[in-house]
Coordinates of C-alpha atoms (C1' of nucleotides) in Angstrom, one line a residue:
Chain A
X25 CA 229.4 55.0 4.2
X26 CA 228.9 58.7 4.0
X27 CA 229.1 60.5 7.7
X28 CA 225.9 60.6 9.1
X29 CA 225.1 62.7 12.3
X30 CA 222.3 61.6 14.8
X31 CA 218.8 62.4 14.6
X32 CA 218.3 66.0 15.1
X33 CA 216.1 67.4 17.9
X34 CA 213.4 70.1 17.2
X35 CA 213.5 70.2 13.2
X36 CA 209.9 68.9 12.5
X37 CA 208.5 72.1 11.6
X38 CA 209.0 75.3 13.8
X39 CA 206.1 75.1 16.3
X40 CA 204.5 77.7 18.1
X41 CA 205.8 79.4 21.2
X42 CA 203.3 77.1 23.2
X43 CA 205.2 74.0 22.5
X44 CA 207.3 71.6 24.6
X45 CA 210.2 70.0 22.3
X46 CA 212.0 68.8 25.3
X47 CA 213.2 65.6 26.5
X48 CA 210.0 63.0 26.3
X49 CA 208.9 64.5 22.9
X50 CA 212.2 64.4 21.3
X51 CA 212.7 61.0 22.6
X52 CA 209.4 59.8 21.1
X53 CA 210.0 61.4 17.7
X54 CA 213.4 59.9 17.6
X55 CA 211.9 56.3 18.6
X56 CA 209.1 56.8 16.1
X57 CA 211.5 57.9 13.3
X58 CA 213.7 54.9 13.8
X59 CA 210.9 52.3 13.9
X60 CA 210.1 53.8 10.6
X61 CA 213.3 53.0 9.2
X62 CA 214.0 49.8 10.8
X63 CA 210.4 48.6 9.5
X64 CA 211.2 49.7 6.1
X65 CA 214.4 48.0 6.2
X66 CA 212.9 44.8 6.9
X67 CA 209.5 44.3 5.0
X68 CA 207.8 45.7 2.2
X69 CA 206.5 49.3 2.6
X70 CA 202.7 48.5 1.8
X71 CA 202.2 46.7 5.1
X72 CA 203.7 49.6 7.2
X73 CA 200.7 51.0 9.5
X74 CA 200.7 53.5 12.2
X75 CA 200.1 50.8 15.3
X76 CA 203.0 48.7 13.8
X77 CA 205.1 51.6 13.9
X78 CA 204.1 52.4 17.3
X79 CA 204.5 49.2 18.6
X80 CA 208.0 49.1 17.5
X81 CA 208.7 52.4 18.8
X82 CA 207.4 51.5 22.1
X83 CA 205.0 54.2 21.9
X84 CA 201.0 54.2 21.9
X85 CA 199.3 54.1 18.6
X86 CA 197.3 57.2 19.8
X87 CA 200.5 59.4 20.1
X88 CA 201.5 58.5 16.3
X89 CA 198.2 59.3 15.0
X90 CA 198.2 62.5 17.0
X91 CA 201.4 63.8 16.1
X92 CA 201.6 63.0 12.3
X93 CA 198.3 63.5 10.5
X94 CA 199.1 60.7 7.7
X95 CA 201.7 57.9 7.2
X96 CA 202.6 60.0 4.2
X97 CA 203.3 63.0 6.5
X98 CA 205.4 60.5 8.8
X99 CA 207.4 59.2 6.1
X100 CA 208.1 62.7 4.5
X101 CA 209.4 63.9 8.2
X102 CA 211.5 61.0 8.2
X103 CA 213.2 61.5 4.7
X104 CA 213.7 64.9 5.6
X105 CA 215.5 64.5 8.8
X106 CA 217.5 61.9 7.3
X107 CA 218.6 63.8 4.6
X108 CA 219.2 67.4 6.5
X109 CA 222.5 68.0 8.2
X110 CA 223.4 64.4 7.0
X111 CA 226.2 65.0 4.3
X112 CA 229.2 67.7 4.8
X113 CA 229.5 69.9 2.0
X114 CA 233.1 69.0 0.5
X115 CA 235.8 71.8 0.1
X116 CA 238.6 70.7 -1.6
X117 CA 239.6 74.1 -3.3
X118 CA 238.5 73.0 -7.0
X119 CA 234.9 72.4 -8.2
X120 CA 236.2 69.3 -9.9
X121 CA 237.5 67.9 -6.0
X122 CA 234.3 69.1 -4.6
X123 CA 231.9 67.4 -6.9
X124 CA 233.9 64.4 -7.6
X125 CA 233.9 63.9 -3.6
X126 CA 230.3 64.8 -3.5
X127 CA 229.0 62.7 -6.1
X128 CA 230.9 59.5 -4.6
X129 CA 229.4 60.5 -1.4
X130 CA 226.0 60.7 -2.5
X131 CA 226.5 57.3 -4.7
X132 CA 227.7 55.4 -1.6
X133 CA 224.9 56.8 0.5
X134 CA 222.4 55.6 -1.9
X135 CA 223.9 52.0 -1.6
X136 CA 222.5 51.6 2.0
X137 CA 219.1 49.5 1.8
X138 CA 217.7 51.3 4.6
X139 CA 218.3 54.8 2.8
X140 CA 216.6 53.6 -0.4
X141 CA 213.8 51.9 1.5
X142 CA 213.3 55.4 2.8
X143 CA 213.1 57.3 -0.4
X144 CA 211.0 54.6 -2.3
X145 CA 208.4 55.1 0.6
X146 CA 208.3 58.7 0.7
X147 CA 208.2 59.1 -2.9
X148 CA 205.2 56.7 -3.0
X149 CA 203.3 58.2 -0.3
X150 CA 202.8 61.5 -1.2
X151 CA 203.9 64.2 -4.1
X152 CA 206.0 66.2 -2.2
X153 CA 208.0 63.2 -0.6
X154 CA 210.5 63.5 -3.6
X155 CA 211.4 67.3 -2.6
X156 CA 211.9 66.3 1.0
X157 CA 214.6 63.6 0.0
X158 CA 216.4 65.8 -2.3
X159 CA 216.1 69.4 -1.3
X160 CA 219.3 69.4 1.0
X161 CA 221.1 67.8 -1.7
X162 CA 220.4 70.6 -4.2
X163 CA 221.1 73.1 -2.2
X164 CA 224.4 71.5 -1.1
X165 CA 225.1 71.4 -4.8
X166 CA 224.4 75.1 -5.4
X167 CA 226.8 76.3 -2.5
X168 CA 229.5 74.3 -4.4
X169 CA 228.9 75.8 -7.6
X170 CA 228.3 79.3 -5.9
X171 CA 232.0 79.0 -4.3
X172 CA 233.5 78.1 -7.6
X173 CA 231.7 81.1 -9.3
X174 CA 233.5 83.4 -6.4
X175 CA 236.8 81.6 -7.2
X176 CA 236.4 83.3 -10.9
X177 CA 235.5 79.8 -12.2
X178 CA 232.6 79.2 -15.2
X179 CA 230.0 76.9 -13.7
X180 CA 227.0 75.4 -14.8
X181 CA 223.6 76.0 -13.6
X182 CA 222.1 74.2 -10.5
X183 CA 219.7 72.5 -12.8
X184 CA 222.4 71.3 -15.2
X185 CA 224.3 69.9 -12.6
X186 CA 221.6 68.2 -10.6
X187 CA 220.4 66.5 -14.2
X188 CA 223.9 65.5 -14.9
X189 CA 224.8 64.2 -11.5
X190 CA 221.8 63.4 -9.4
X191 CA 220.1 62.4 -12.1
X192 CA 221.8 59.0 -13.2
X193 CA 222.9 58.4 -9.5
X194 CA 219.2 58.5 -8.3
X195 CA 217.9 56.6 -11.4
X196 CA 220.4 54.0 -10.9
X197 CA 219.5 53.5 -7.3
X198 CA 215.9 53.5 -7.6
X199 CA 215.2 51.7 -11.0
X200 CA 218.3 49.5 -11.7
X201 CA 220.0 46.7 -9.7
X202 CA 223.3 48.2 -10.3
X203 CA 223.4 51.4 -7.9
X204 CA 226.8 52.7 -9.2
X205 CA 230.0 52.6 -7.4
X206 CA 232.7 55.5 -6.5
X207 CA 234.5 55.3 -9.6
X208 CA 231.3 55.8 -11.7
X209 CA 230.2 58.7 -9.7
X210 CA 233.6 60.4 -10.1
X211 CA 233.4 59.8 -13.8
X212 CA 230.0 61.8 -13.6
X213 CA 231.6 64.8 -11.9
X214 CA 234.4 64.7 -14.5
X215 CA 232.1 64.8 -17.4
X216 CA 230.0 67.6 -16.1
X217 CA 233.3 69.8 -15.4
X218 CA 234.5 68.9 -18.5
X219 CA 231.8 69.7 -20.6
X220 CA 231.8 73.1 -18.5
X221 CA 235.3 74.1 -19.4
X222 CA 235.3 72.9 -22.8
X223 CA 237.7 70.3 -22.7
X224 CA 235.7 67.6 -23.7
X225 CA 237.3 64.3 -24.5
X226 CA 235.8 61.8 -26.8
X227 CA 233.6 59.1 -25.1
X228 CA 235.8 56.3 -24.0
X229 CA 232.7 53.9 -23.9
Chain G
X12 CA 200.8 63.0 -25.1
X13 CA 202.7 60.1 -26.3
X14 CA 200.9 57.5 -28.1
X15 CA 199.7 54.9 -25.8
X16 CA 197.9 51.7 -27.2
X17 CA 195.1 49.7 -25.3
X18 CA 195.7 47.4 -22.5
X19 CA 197.0 44.3 -24.0
X20 CA 195.4 41.0 -23.1
X21 CA 197.5 37.9 -21.8
X22 CA 200.6 39.4 -20.5
X23 CA 200.4 38.8 -17.0
X24 CA 203.0 36.1 -16.9
X25 CA 202.2 33.3 -19.2
X26 CA 200.0 31.0 -17.7
X27 CA 200.3 27.1 -17.8
X28 CA 198.5 25.1 -20.3
X29 CA 195.5 24.6 -17.8
X30 CA 194.3 28.2 -17.9
X31 CA 191.7 30.0 -19.3
X32 CA 192.6 34.0 -20.4
X33 CA 189.3 34.2 -22.3
X34 CA 186.7 36.9 -22.3
X35 CA 185.6 37.0 -18.5
X36 CA 189.5 36.9 -17.2
X37 CA 190.7 39.3 -19.3
X38 CA 187.9 41.8 -18.9
X39 CA 188.3 41.4 -15.1
X40 CA 192.1 42.1 -15.6
X41 CA 191.3 45.1 -17.4
X42 CA 188.7 46.6 -15.1
X43 CA 191.1 46.2 -12.0
X44 CA 194.1 47.8 -13.8
X45 CA 192.0 50.8 -15.0
X46 CA 190.6 51.0 -11.5
X47 CA 193.9 50.8 -10.0
X48 CA 195.2 53.8 -12.4
X49 CA 192.1 55.7 -11.7
X50 CA 192.5 55.4 -7.9
X51 CA 196.1 56.3 -7.9
X52 CA 195.3 59.4 -9.9
X53 CA 192.6 60.6 -7.6
X54 CA 194.1 59.9 -4.2
X55 CA 197.1 59.3 -2.0
X56 CA 198.5 55.7 -2.7
X57 CA 198.7 54.9 0.9
X58 CA 195.1 54.4 1.3
X59 CA 194.8 52.3 -2.0
X60 CA 193.4 49.0 -0.6
X61 CA 192.2 45.8 -2.4
X62 CA 188.7 46.1 -1.5
X63 CA 188.7 49.5 -2.7
X64 CA 190.0 48.5 -6.1
X65 CA 187.5 45.9 -6.5
X66 CA 184.8 48.0 -5.7
X67 CA 185.9 50.4 -8.7
X68 CA 186.4 47.6 -10.9
X69 CA 182.9 46.4 -10.4
X70 CA 184.3 43.0 -9.2
X71 CA 184.4 41.1 -6.1
X72 CA 187.4 41.7 -3.4
X73 CA 187.9 37.9 -3.3
X74 CA 188.7 38.2 -7.1
X75 CA 191.7 40.4 -6.4
X76 CA 192.9 38.9 -3.7
X77 CA 193.2 35.7 -5.3
X78 CA 194.5 36.5 -8.7
X79 CA 197.2 39.1 -7.0
X80 CA 199.1 37.9 -4.4
X81 CA 199.7 41.2 -2.9
X82 CA 199.2 45.0 -3.6
X83 CA 202.7 45.0 -4.5
X84 CA 202.2 42.4 -7.3
X85 CA 199.4 44.2 -8.6
X86 CA 201.1 47.3 -8.6
X87 CA 204.2 46.0 -10.5
X88 CA 201.7 44.0 -13.2
X89 CA 200.1 47.4 -13.8
X90 CA 203.1 49.3 -14.2
X91 CA 204.6 46.4 -16.3
X92 CA 201.4 46.4 -18.6
X93 CA 201.3 50.2 -19.1
X94 CA 204.8 50.5 -20.0
X95 CA 205.3 47.6 -22.6
X96 CA 203.8 47.9 -26.0
X97 CA 203.4 51.6 -25.2
X98 CA 205.9 53.8 -27.1
X99 CA 206.7 53.2 -30.6
X100 CA 210.6 53.1 -31.2
X101 CA 211.2 56.1 -33.4
X102 CA 213.0 55.2 -36.7
X103 CA 214.1 58.2 -38.3
X104 CA 217.2 57.3 -40.3
X105 CA 220.0 59.0 -37.8
X106 CA 220.6 58.0 -33.9
X107 CA 220.3 61.8 -33.3
X108 CA 216.9 61.6 -34.7
X109 CA 216.0 58.5 -33.1
X110 CA 217.2 59.7 -29.6
X111 CA 215.7 63.2 -29.9
X112 CA 212.2 61.8 -30.6
X113 CA 212.5 59.3 -28.1
X114 CA 213.6 61.3 -25.4
X115 CA 210.9 64.0 -25.8
X116 CA 208.4 61.2 -26.1
X117 CA 209.5 59.6 -22.5
X118 CA 209.5 63.2 -21.0
X119 CA 206.1 63.8 -22.4
X120 CA 204.6 60.7 -21.2
X121 CA 206.0 61.5 -17.8
X122 CA 204.2 64.6 -17.6
X123 CA 200.6 62.7 -17.2
X124 CA 200.0 62.6 -13.6
X125 CA 198.5 59.1 -13.8
X126 CA 202.0 57.9 -15.2
X127 CA 203.8 59.3 -12.5
X128 CA 201.4 57.8 -9.8
X129 CA 202.0 54.5 -11.1
X130 CA 205.6 54.7 -11.1
X131 CA 205.6 56.1 -7.5
X132 CA 203.2 53.5 -6.3
X133 CA 205.3 50.8 -7.8
X134 CA 208.5 52.1 -6.7
X135 CA 207.3 52.1 -3.3
X136 CA 205.4 49.2 -3.2
X137 CA 208.2 46.6 -3.9
X138 CA 212.0 46.5 -4.8
X139 CA 211.5 45.0 -8.4
X140 CA 208.7 47.8 -9.0
X141 CA 211.3 50.2 -10.7
X142 CA 212.6 47.6 -13.3
X143 CA 208.9 46.9 -14.3
X144 CA 208.7 50.4 -15.0
X145 CA 211.9 51.1 -17.2
X146 CA 212.5 47.6 -18.5
X147 CA 210.8 48.2 -22.1
X148 CA 212.3 51.6 -22.4
X149 CA 215.6 50.2 -21.7
X150 CA 215.2 47.7 -24.5
X151 CA 214.1 50.4 -26.9
X152 CA 217.0 52.4 -26.1
X153 CA 219.4 49.5 -26.7
X154 CA 217.5 48.7 -30.2
X155 CA 218.0 52.4 -31.3
X156 CA 221.8 52.0 -30.4
X157 CA 222.1 48.7 -32.3
X158 CA 220.4 50.2 -35.4
X159 CA 222.9 53.0 -35.7
X160 CA 226.0 50.4 -34.8
X161 CA 224.6 48.5 -37.8
X162 CA 224.8 51.4 -39.7
X163 CA 228.7 51.9 -38.9
X164 CA 228.3 54.5 -36.3
X165 CA 230.0 55.0 -33.0
X166 CA 227.4 54.5 -30.3
X167 CA 227.5 54.7 -26.5
X168 CA 226.7 51.9 -24.4
X169 CA 223.1 51.6 -23.2
X170 CA 224.5 51.9 -19.6
X171 CA 225.5 55.4 -20.5
X172 CA 222.8 56.4 -22.6
X173 CA 220.5 55.4 -20.0
X174 CA 222.5 57.3 -17.4
X175 CA 222.5 60.7 -19.6
X176 CA 218.9 60.4 -21.1
X177 CA 216.5 58.6 -18.5
X178 CA 218.6 59.7 -15.7
X179 CA 217.7 63.3 -15.8
X180 CA 214.2 62.5 -17.2
X181 CA 213.2 60.4 -14.4
X182 CA 214.9 62.5 -11.9
X183 CA 213.1 65.7 -12.9
X184 CA 209.5 63.9 -13.1
X185 CA 209.9 61.8 -9.6
X186 CA 211.8 64.6 -7.4
X187 CA 211.3 68.1 -8.7
X188 CA 208.5 70.3 -9.8
X189 CA 209.5 71.0 -13.1
X190 CA 208.8 67.8 -15.3
X191 CA 211.3 69.0 -18.0
X192 CA 209.8 70.1 -21.7
X193 CA 210.7 69.0 -25.1
X194 CA 213.6 71.2 -25.6
X195 CA 215.2 70.0 -22.8
X196 CA 214.8 66.7 -23.7
X197 CA 215.9 67.0 -27.1
X198 CA 219.1 68.6 -25.7
X199 CA 219.7 65.8 -23.5
X200 CA 220.0 63.5 -26.8
X201 CA 221.9 66.1 -28.5
X202 CA 224.6 66.2 -25.6
X203 CA 224.7 62.3 -25.7
X204 CA 225.3 62.2 -29.3
X205 CA 227.9 65.2 -29.4
X206 CA 229.8 64.0 -26.8
X207 CA 230.0 60.5 -28.3
X208 CA 231.0 61.6 -31.9
X209 CA 233.5 64.2 -30.4
X210 CA 231.9 67.2 -31.5
X211 CA 231.3 68.7 -28.1
X212 CA 230.1 72.4 -27.9
X213 CA 231.1 74.6 -24.9
X214 CA 228.4 74.8 -22.3
X215 CA 225.7 77.5 -23.1
X216 CA 224.6 77.6 -19.4
Chain X
dG3 C1' 210.5 74.1 44.9
dC4 C1' 205.4 74.4 42.7
dG5 C1' 201.4 74.8 39.3
dT6 C1' 199.9 75.0 34.6
dC7 C1' 199.2 72.7 30.4
dA8 C1' 201.1 70.2 26.1
dA9 C1' 201.9 65.7 25.5
dC10 C1' 201.3 61.2 26.3
dG11 C1' 199.0 56.4 27.9
dC12 C1' 194.6 53.7 28.2
dA13 C1' 190.5 51.9 26.9
dA14 C1' 186.5 51.1 23.9
dC15 C1' 184.2 52.0 19.5
dG16 C1' 182.9 51.3 14.8
dA17 C1' 184.7 50.1 10.3
dT18 C1' 187.2 48.1 7.4
dC19 C1' 190.9 44.7 5.9
dG20 C1' 192.2 40.3 4.7
dC21 C1' 191.0 35.5 4.0
dT22 C1' 187.9 30.8 3.7
dG23 C1' 184.4 28.1 3.4
dC24 C1' 180.9 27.0 -0.9
dA25 C1' 178.0 27.8 -4.8
dA26 C1' 177.5 29.9 -9.3
dT27 C1' 179.2 30.9 -13.7
dA28 C1' 181.2 30.8 -17.9
dA29 C1' 185.5 29.5 -20.9
dT30 C1' 187.7 25.5 -22.9
dG31 C1' 188.1 20.9 -25.5
dC32 C1' 185.4 17.1 -27.4
Chain P
dG24 C1' 175.8 20.9 -28.2
dC25 C1' 177.9 19.1 -23.7
dA26 C1' 180.9 17.8 -20.2
dT27 C1' 184.7 19.6 -17.5
dT28 C1' 186.8 22.7 -14.6
dA29 C1' 189.1 27.1 -14.1
dT30 C1' 187.7 31.3 -12.5
dT31 C1' 184.2 34.6 -10.2
dG32 C1' 180.5 35.9 -6.8
dC33 C1' 178.5 35.5 -2.1
dA34 C1' 178.2 35.4 2.9
dG35 C1' 180.6 35.3 7.0
dC36 C1' 184.7 35.5 10.0
dG37 C1' 188.5 37.1 13.0
dA38 C1' 191.8 40.5 13.2
dT39 C1' 193.5 44.9 12.9
dC40 C1' 193.0 49.9 11.6
dG41 C1' 191.8 54.6 12.7
dT42 C1' 189.6 57.5 15.8
dT43 C1' 187.7 59.8 20.5
dG44 C1' 187.2 60.7 25.8
dC45 C1' 189.4 61.0 29.6
dG46 C1' 192.7 60.3 33.3
dT47 C1' 197.9 60.7 33.9
dT48 C1' 202.4 62.0 33.1
dG49 C1' 206.3 65.5 32.8
dA50 C1' 208.5 69.5 30.6
dC51 C1' 208.4 74.5 31.2
dG52 C1' 207.8 79.3 33.5
dC53 C1' 207.9 81.4 37.6

DNA sequence: GCGTCAACGCAACGATCGCTGCAATAATGC
DNA sequence: GCATTATTGCAGCGATCGTTGCGTTGACGC
């Protein structure tokens, strides 16, 4: 599985100056987030309620109601905190190497049922749930392309790279039973780089 | 918008011989399905409950509880009935023409907020919700490829076609704010056919 | 240390959910 | 047409949800 850092403190949205994200608040936030992840991994998302989450987190329901406006907001927050600072952007020296590594990392990450459950729930809850899931991934992609451009290479747009790489990876993970393995993801990266540099090989399939 | 046929009767899962899918049952089914679609288009999916659906459909809640085991089942049924017999498989005489037309149709269909809301909800509710949404689309893709193969053409696998076409289309619709227009979808189809026949053009982007 | 105030726990409430008796309706086969 | 019975409507119930007021805890500035 891809490297995953611990739950970060103080990321909920920069609070005003009169705020105390100190020890207790941070613990509550972490516990609630963990509870959401666990419950999503265990049962269907439709019967995920605030009191249930609170009970699992060992926190009073009132606290959950007061800190997160709705279940959708909570899910979006969980998704965002889970998908930021999560994956280390590869730096292998070549665009092909970077994209290969990154694509296989992302595909591997989406193998985890917990991760998938979070994405599903965040998508279903609110309209902006999807952006919270992939926002960080998209900027990662952009930084790798920028690096190659600085090296003087020809690079596709971020949109095109997202279409070719993230499109199939997320599509398979969400809609099919075959999540796509590392080799498959590597081929996706190769196809993007090959098509970009003009060295297109006839389809092997 | 893509052509969309009326809600089909008698598709819920072939009932046993001792069943009465006659007039009233069909009407109730249609009304409930329509209520789900309407409510999903109006408000957030998280506060979609059985009694609410029943009230909108003009049906007693008990009926909904008895006919559909859970909200997830109901959403999956709605998605399945919405995405079957929906899009006419194009037959233009060439694979490129077929895929161009099909891709633009699918992309256009996903522009509809109602359709998007159904997919989101079905994905979030149950694990198999995704398959219900794209199962029919995948077979459509397969039939077009089969037709080209019968004509003697070189065709990609269904998996590859789904990766290249459905991947970006569904990804953009679900995760980004730019759903992808007709020209963009047409380019996706062209890229697939070009890469398949070996006539690859250097990236324009 | 010590006071202040944001954040949490507690108790209680109305509303709604999900379900289960039984009666009424209408689709189906004869 | 008529009997059968799958299907729906109705009333009512326990459980849980989402919220509010108030007291308590503990993080932060001094």
